[in-house]
Short mmCIF file of C-alpha atoms in Angstrom, two decimals:
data_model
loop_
_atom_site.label_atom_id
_atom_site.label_comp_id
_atom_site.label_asym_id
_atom_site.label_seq_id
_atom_site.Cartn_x
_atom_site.Cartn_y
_atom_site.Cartn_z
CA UNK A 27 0.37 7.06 2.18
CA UNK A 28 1.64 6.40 5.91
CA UNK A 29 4.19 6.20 8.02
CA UNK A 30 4.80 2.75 9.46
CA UNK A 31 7.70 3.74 11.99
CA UNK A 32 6.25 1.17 14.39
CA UNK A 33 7.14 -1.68 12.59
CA UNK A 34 10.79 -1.06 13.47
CA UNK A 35 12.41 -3.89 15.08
CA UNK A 36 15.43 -3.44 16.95
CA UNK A 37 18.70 -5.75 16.65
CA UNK A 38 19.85 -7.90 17.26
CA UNK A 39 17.35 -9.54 14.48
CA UNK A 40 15.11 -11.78 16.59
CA UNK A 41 13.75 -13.13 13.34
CA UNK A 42 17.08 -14.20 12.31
CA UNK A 43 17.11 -16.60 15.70
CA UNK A 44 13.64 -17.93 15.10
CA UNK A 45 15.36 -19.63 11.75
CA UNK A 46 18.09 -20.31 13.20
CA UNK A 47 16.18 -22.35 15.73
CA UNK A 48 14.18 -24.39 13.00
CA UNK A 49 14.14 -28.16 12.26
CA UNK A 50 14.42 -27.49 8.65
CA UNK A 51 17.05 -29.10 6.57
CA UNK A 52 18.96 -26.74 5.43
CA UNK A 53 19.57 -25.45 8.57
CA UNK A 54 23.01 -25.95 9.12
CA UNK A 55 24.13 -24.25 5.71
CA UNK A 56 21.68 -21.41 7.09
CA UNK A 57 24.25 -21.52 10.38
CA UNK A 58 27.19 -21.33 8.29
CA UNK A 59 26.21 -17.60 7.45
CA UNK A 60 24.32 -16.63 10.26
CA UNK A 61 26.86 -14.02 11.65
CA UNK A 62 27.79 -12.61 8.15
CA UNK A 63 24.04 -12.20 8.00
CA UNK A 64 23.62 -10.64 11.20
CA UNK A 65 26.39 -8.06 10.40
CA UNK A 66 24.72 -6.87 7.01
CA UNK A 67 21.63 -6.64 8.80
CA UNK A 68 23.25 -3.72 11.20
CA UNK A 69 23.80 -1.87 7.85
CA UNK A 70 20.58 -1.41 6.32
CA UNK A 71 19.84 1.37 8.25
CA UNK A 72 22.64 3.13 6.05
CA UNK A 73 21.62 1.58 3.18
CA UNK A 74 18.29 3.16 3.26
CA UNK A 75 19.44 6.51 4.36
CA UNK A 76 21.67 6.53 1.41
CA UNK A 77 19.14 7.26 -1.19
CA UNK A 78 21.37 8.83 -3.49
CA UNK A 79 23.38 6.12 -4.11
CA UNK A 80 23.09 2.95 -6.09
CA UNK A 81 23.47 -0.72 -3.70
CA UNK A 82 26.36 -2.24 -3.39
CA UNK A 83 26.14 -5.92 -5.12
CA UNK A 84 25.34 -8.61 -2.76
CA UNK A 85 28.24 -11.00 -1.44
CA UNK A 86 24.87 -13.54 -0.78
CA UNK A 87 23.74 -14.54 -4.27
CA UNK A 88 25.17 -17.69 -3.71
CA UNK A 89 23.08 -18.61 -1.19
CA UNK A 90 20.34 -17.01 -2.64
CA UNK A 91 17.94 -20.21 -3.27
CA UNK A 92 18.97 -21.08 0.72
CA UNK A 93 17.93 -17.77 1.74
CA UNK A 94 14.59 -16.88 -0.08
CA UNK A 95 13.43 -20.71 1.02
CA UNK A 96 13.17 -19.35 4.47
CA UNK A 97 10.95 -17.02 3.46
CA UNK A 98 8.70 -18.48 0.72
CA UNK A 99 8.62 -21.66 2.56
CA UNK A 100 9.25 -20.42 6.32
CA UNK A 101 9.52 -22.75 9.46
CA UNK A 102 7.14 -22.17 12.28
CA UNK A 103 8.27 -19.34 14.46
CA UNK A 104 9.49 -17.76 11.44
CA UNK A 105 5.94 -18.16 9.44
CA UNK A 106 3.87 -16.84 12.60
CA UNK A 107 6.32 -13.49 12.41
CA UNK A 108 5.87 -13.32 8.69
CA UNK A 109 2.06 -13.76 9.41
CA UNK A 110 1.53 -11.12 11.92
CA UNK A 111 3.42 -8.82 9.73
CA UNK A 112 1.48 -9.35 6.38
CA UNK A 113 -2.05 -9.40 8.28
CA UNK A 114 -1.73 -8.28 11.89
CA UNK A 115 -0.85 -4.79 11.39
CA UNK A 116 -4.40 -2.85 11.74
CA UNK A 117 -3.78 -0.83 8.05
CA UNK A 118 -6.60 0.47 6.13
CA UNK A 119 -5.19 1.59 2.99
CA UNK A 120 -1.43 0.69 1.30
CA UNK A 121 1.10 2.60 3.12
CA UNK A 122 3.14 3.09 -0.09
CA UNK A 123 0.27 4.55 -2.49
CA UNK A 124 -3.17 4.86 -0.31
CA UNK A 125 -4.92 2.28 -2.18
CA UNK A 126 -8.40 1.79 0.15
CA UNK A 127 -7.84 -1.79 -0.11
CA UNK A 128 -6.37 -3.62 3.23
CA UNK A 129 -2.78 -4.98 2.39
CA UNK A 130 -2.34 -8.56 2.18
CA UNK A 131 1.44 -9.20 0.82
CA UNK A 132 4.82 -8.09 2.21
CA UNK A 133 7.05 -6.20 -0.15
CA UNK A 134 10.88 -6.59 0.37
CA UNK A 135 11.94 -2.72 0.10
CA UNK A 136 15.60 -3.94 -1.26
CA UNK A 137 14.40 -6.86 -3.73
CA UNK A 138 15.16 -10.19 -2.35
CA UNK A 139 15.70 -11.29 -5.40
CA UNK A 140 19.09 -9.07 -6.01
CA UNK A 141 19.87 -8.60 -2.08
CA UNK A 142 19.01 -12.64 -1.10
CA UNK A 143 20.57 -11.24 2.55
CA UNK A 144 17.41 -9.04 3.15
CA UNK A 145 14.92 -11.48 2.85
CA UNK A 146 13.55 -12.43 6.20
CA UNK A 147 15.12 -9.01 7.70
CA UNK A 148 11.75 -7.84 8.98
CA UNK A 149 12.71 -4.02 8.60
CA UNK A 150 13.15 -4.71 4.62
CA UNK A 151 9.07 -6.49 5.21
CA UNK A 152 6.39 -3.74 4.57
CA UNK A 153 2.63 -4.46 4.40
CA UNK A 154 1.83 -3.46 0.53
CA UNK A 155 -1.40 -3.88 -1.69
CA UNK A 156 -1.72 -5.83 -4.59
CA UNK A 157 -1.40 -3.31 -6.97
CA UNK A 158 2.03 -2.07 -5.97
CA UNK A 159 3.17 -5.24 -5.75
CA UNK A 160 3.45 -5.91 -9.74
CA UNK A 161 4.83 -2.46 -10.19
CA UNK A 162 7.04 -2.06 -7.40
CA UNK A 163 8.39 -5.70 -8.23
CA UNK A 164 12.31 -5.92 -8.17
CA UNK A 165 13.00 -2.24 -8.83
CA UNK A 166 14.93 0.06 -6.33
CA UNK A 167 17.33 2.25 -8.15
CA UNK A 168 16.88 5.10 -10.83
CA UNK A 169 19.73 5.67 -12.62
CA UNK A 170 18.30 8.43 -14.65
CA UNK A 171 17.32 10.18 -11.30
CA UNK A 172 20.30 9.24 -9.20
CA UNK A 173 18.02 7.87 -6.42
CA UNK A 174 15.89 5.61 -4.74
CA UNK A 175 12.83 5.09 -6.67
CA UNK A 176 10.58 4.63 -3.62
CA UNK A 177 10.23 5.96 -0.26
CA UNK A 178 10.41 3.53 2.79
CA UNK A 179 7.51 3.88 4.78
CA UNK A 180 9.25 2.35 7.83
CA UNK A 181 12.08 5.08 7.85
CA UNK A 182 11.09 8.05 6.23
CA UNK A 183 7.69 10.06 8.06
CA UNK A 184 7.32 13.17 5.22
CA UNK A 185 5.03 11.01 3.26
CA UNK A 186 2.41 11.87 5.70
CA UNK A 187 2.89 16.03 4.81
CA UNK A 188 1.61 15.27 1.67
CA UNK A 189 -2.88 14.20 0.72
CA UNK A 190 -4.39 13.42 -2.29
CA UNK A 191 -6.48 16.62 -3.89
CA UNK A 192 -9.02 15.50 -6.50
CA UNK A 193 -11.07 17.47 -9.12
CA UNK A 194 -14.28 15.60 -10.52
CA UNK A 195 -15.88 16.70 -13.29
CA UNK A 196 -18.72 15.14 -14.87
CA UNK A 197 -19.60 14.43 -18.47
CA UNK A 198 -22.95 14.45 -19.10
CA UNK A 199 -22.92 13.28 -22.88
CA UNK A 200 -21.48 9.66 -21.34
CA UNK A 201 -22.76 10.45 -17.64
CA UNK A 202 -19.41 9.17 -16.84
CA UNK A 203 -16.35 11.45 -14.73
CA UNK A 204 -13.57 12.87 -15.70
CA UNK A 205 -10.67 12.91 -12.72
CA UNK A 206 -7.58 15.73 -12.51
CA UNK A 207 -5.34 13.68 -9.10
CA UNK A 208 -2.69 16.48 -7.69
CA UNK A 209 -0.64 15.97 -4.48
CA UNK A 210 -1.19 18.37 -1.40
CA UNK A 211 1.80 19.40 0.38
CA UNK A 212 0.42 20.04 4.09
CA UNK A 213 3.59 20.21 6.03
CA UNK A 214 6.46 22.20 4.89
CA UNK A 215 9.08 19.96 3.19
CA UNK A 216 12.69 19.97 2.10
CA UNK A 217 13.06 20.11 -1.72
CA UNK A 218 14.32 16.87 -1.89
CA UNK A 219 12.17 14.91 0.22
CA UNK A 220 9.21 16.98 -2.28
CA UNK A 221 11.19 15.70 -5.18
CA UNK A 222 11.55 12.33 -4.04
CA UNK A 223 7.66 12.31 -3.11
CA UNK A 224 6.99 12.75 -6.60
CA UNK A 225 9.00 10.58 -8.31
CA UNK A 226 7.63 7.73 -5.74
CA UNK A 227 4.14 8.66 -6.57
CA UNK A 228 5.30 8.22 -10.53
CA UNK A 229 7.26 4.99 -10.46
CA UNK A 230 4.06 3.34 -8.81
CA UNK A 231 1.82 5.13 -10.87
CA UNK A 232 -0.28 5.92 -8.63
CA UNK A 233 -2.20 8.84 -10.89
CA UNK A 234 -3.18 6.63 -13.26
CA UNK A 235 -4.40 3.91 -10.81
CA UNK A 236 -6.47 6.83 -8.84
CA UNK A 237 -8.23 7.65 -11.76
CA UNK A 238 -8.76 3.87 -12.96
CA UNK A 239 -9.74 3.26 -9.38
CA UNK A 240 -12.50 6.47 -9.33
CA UNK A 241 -14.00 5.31 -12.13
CA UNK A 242 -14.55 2.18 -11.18
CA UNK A 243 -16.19 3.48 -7.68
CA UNK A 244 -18.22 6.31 -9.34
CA UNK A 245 -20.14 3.68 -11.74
CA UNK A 246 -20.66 1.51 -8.11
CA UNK A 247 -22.02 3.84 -6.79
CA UNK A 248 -24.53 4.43 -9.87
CA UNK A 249 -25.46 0.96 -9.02
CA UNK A 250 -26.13 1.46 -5.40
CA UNK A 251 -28.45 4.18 -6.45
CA UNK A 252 -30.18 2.31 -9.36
CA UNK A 253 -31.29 0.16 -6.31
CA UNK A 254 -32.24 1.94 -3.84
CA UNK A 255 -33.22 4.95 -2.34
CA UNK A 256 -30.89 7.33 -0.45
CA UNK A 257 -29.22 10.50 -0.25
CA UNK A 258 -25.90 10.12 -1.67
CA UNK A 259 -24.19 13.57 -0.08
CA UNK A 260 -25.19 11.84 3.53
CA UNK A 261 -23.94 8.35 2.64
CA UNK A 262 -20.60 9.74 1.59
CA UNK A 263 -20.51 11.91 4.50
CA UNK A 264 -21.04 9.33 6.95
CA UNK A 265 -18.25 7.32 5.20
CA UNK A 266 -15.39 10.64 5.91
CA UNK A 267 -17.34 10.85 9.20
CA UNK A 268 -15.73 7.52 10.26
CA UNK A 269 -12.36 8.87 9.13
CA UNK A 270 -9.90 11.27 11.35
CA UNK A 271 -10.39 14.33 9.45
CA UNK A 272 -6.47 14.85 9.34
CA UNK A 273 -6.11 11.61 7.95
CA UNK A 274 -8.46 12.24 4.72
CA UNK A 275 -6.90 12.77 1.40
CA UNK A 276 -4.21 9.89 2.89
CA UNK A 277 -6.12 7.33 0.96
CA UNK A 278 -7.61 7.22 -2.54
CA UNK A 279 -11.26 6.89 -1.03
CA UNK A 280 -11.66 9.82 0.87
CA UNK A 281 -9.82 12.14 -1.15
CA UNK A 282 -12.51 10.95 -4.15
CA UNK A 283 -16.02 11.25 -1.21
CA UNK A 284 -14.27 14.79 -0.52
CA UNK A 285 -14.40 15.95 -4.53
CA UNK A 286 -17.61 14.35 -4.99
CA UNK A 287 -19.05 16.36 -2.45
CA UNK A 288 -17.58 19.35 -3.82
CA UNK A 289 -19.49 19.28 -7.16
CA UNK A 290 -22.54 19.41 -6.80
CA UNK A 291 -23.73 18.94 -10.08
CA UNK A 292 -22.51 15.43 -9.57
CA UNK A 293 -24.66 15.18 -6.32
CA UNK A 294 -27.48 15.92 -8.07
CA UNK A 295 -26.94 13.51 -11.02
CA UNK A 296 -26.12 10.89 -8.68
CA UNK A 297 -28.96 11.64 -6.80
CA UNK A 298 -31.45 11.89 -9.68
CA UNK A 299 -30.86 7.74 -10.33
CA UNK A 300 -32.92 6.52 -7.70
CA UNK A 301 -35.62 3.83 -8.92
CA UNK A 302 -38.91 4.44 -9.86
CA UNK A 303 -41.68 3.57 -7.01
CA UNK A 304 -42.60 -0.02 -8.20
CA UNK A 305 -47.00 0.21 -8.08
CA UNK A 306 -47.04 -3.41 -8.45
CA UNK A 307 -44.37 -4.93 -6.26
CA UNK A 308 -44.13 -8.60 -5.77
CA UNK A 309 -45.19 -9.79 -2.72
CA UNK A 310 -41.60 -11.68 -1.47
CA UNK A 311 -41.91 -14.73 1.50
CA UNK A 312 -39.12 -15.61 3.05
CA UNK A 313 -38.17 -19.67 2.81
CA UNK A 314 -35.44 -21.73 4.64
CA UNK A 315 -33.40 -23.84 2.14
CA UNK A 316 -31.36 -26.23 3.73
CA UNK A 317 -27.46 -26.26 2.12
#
């Protein structure tokens, strides 16, 4: 999980100008709201901070077809912002749950598809993986909570005093793992920032996905080693070695290489797959195909 506070863009909304200054359409019923727009854009900072209470409803659902357009079908200058955004933003893992994978889709932090007014305002745009995405979805509120279900990466930092502390075990009747996933509070935090840590981590079930996701990388591995021969304690710690080592436990990945490496009963299992020495090894020539 990260902070993204660099994303912030200042207003006025720049993005808001670059529609405003397309050729499409529907631009002049786009003008017609432009300054109402601009206005409710100065109070999402509020929104956000206000993570006890439920949103107001939107005075913009009827223009919500108009508004989500410019997003799912942007014009130019507008696309190349939304572009650089979803791909240009040097992450690793999914700022939201620390999925290793690189994030590929934006995720509107106040669903566009309840708050239409939000959705080209690039401080409601955060980088996301594809697994949050279904779960996340149009959810923002918990009723049964009284707040926020998720934490905005672009405005709140204290999801960075928390890492992901594994315990692997291993099974050796199915040679499979068995995974307990606890969060690690680094940095002294207040109660309710603790409390709302958690209750981010459960809406996007992020326990369950660890544990789907270490299984799933554990039997890879198995392959890997089936294959060929190599120490697997040095391969995994050249793989944290490449990582800040502040930064590990951020991410599912090196929170799982740092448990691995703890057990080393599972070293040695792991370990104890490489192949056989093949006596009678094909000969294998190399041969240009053309394609």
């Amino acid at each position: 999980m990260k902070y993204l506070g660099e994303l912030m863009e200042n207003q006025p909304c720049t993005w808001l100008d670059a529609a405003r200054g397309s050729k499409k359409e529907n631009v002049q019923q786009l003008e017609l709201i432009a300054e109402e727009l601009s206005e409710n854009y100065s109070s999402y900072d509020n929104l956000i901070d206000s993570s006890n209470d439920a949103l107001p409803d939107s005075a913009f659902l009827q223009h919500s077809d108009l508004l989500i357009d410019y997003y799912e079908k942007a014009p130019k200058e507008l696309n190349k912002l939304l572009l650089e955004r979803r791909n240009e933003h040097e992450l690793s893992f999914c700022p939201y749950c620390g999925n290793p994978m690189i994030p590929d889709t934006l995720d509107h932090f106040i669903p566009k598809g309840k708050w239409p007014e939000f959705s080209i305002f690039p401080n409601n745009l955060v980088p996301q993986c594809r697994g949050c995405a279904p779960v996340k979805g149009e959810h923002y509120y918990c009723i049964e909570n009284n707040l926020a279900m998720f934490i905005h990466p672009i405005y709140f930092n204290f999801l960075e005093n928390f890492r992901f502390s594994m315990n692997v075990s291993l099974n050796t009747e199915s040679n499979d793992i068995s995974v307990v996933v606890k969060l690690k509070r680094i940095i002294e935090t207040q109660a309710d920032d603790q409390r709302r840590v958690i209750i981010h981590a459960e809406k996007l079930k992020i326990k369950s996905r660890i544990i789907h996701y270490c299984k799933k990388e554990f039997r890879q591995w198995k392959r890997r080693l089936a294959n060929a021969k190599f120490d697997v304690s040095t391969a995994l710690k050249q793989r944290l070695s490449e990582i800040p080592q502040p930064d590990i436990g951020k991410d599912w990945q090196s929170a799982f290489y740092s448990a691995l490496l703890q057990n080393q009963e599972i070293i040695d299992y792991m370990n104890s797959l490489h192949p056989a020495e093949n006596l009678h090894q094909q000969s294998n020539h190399a041969v240009d195909l053309d394609f």
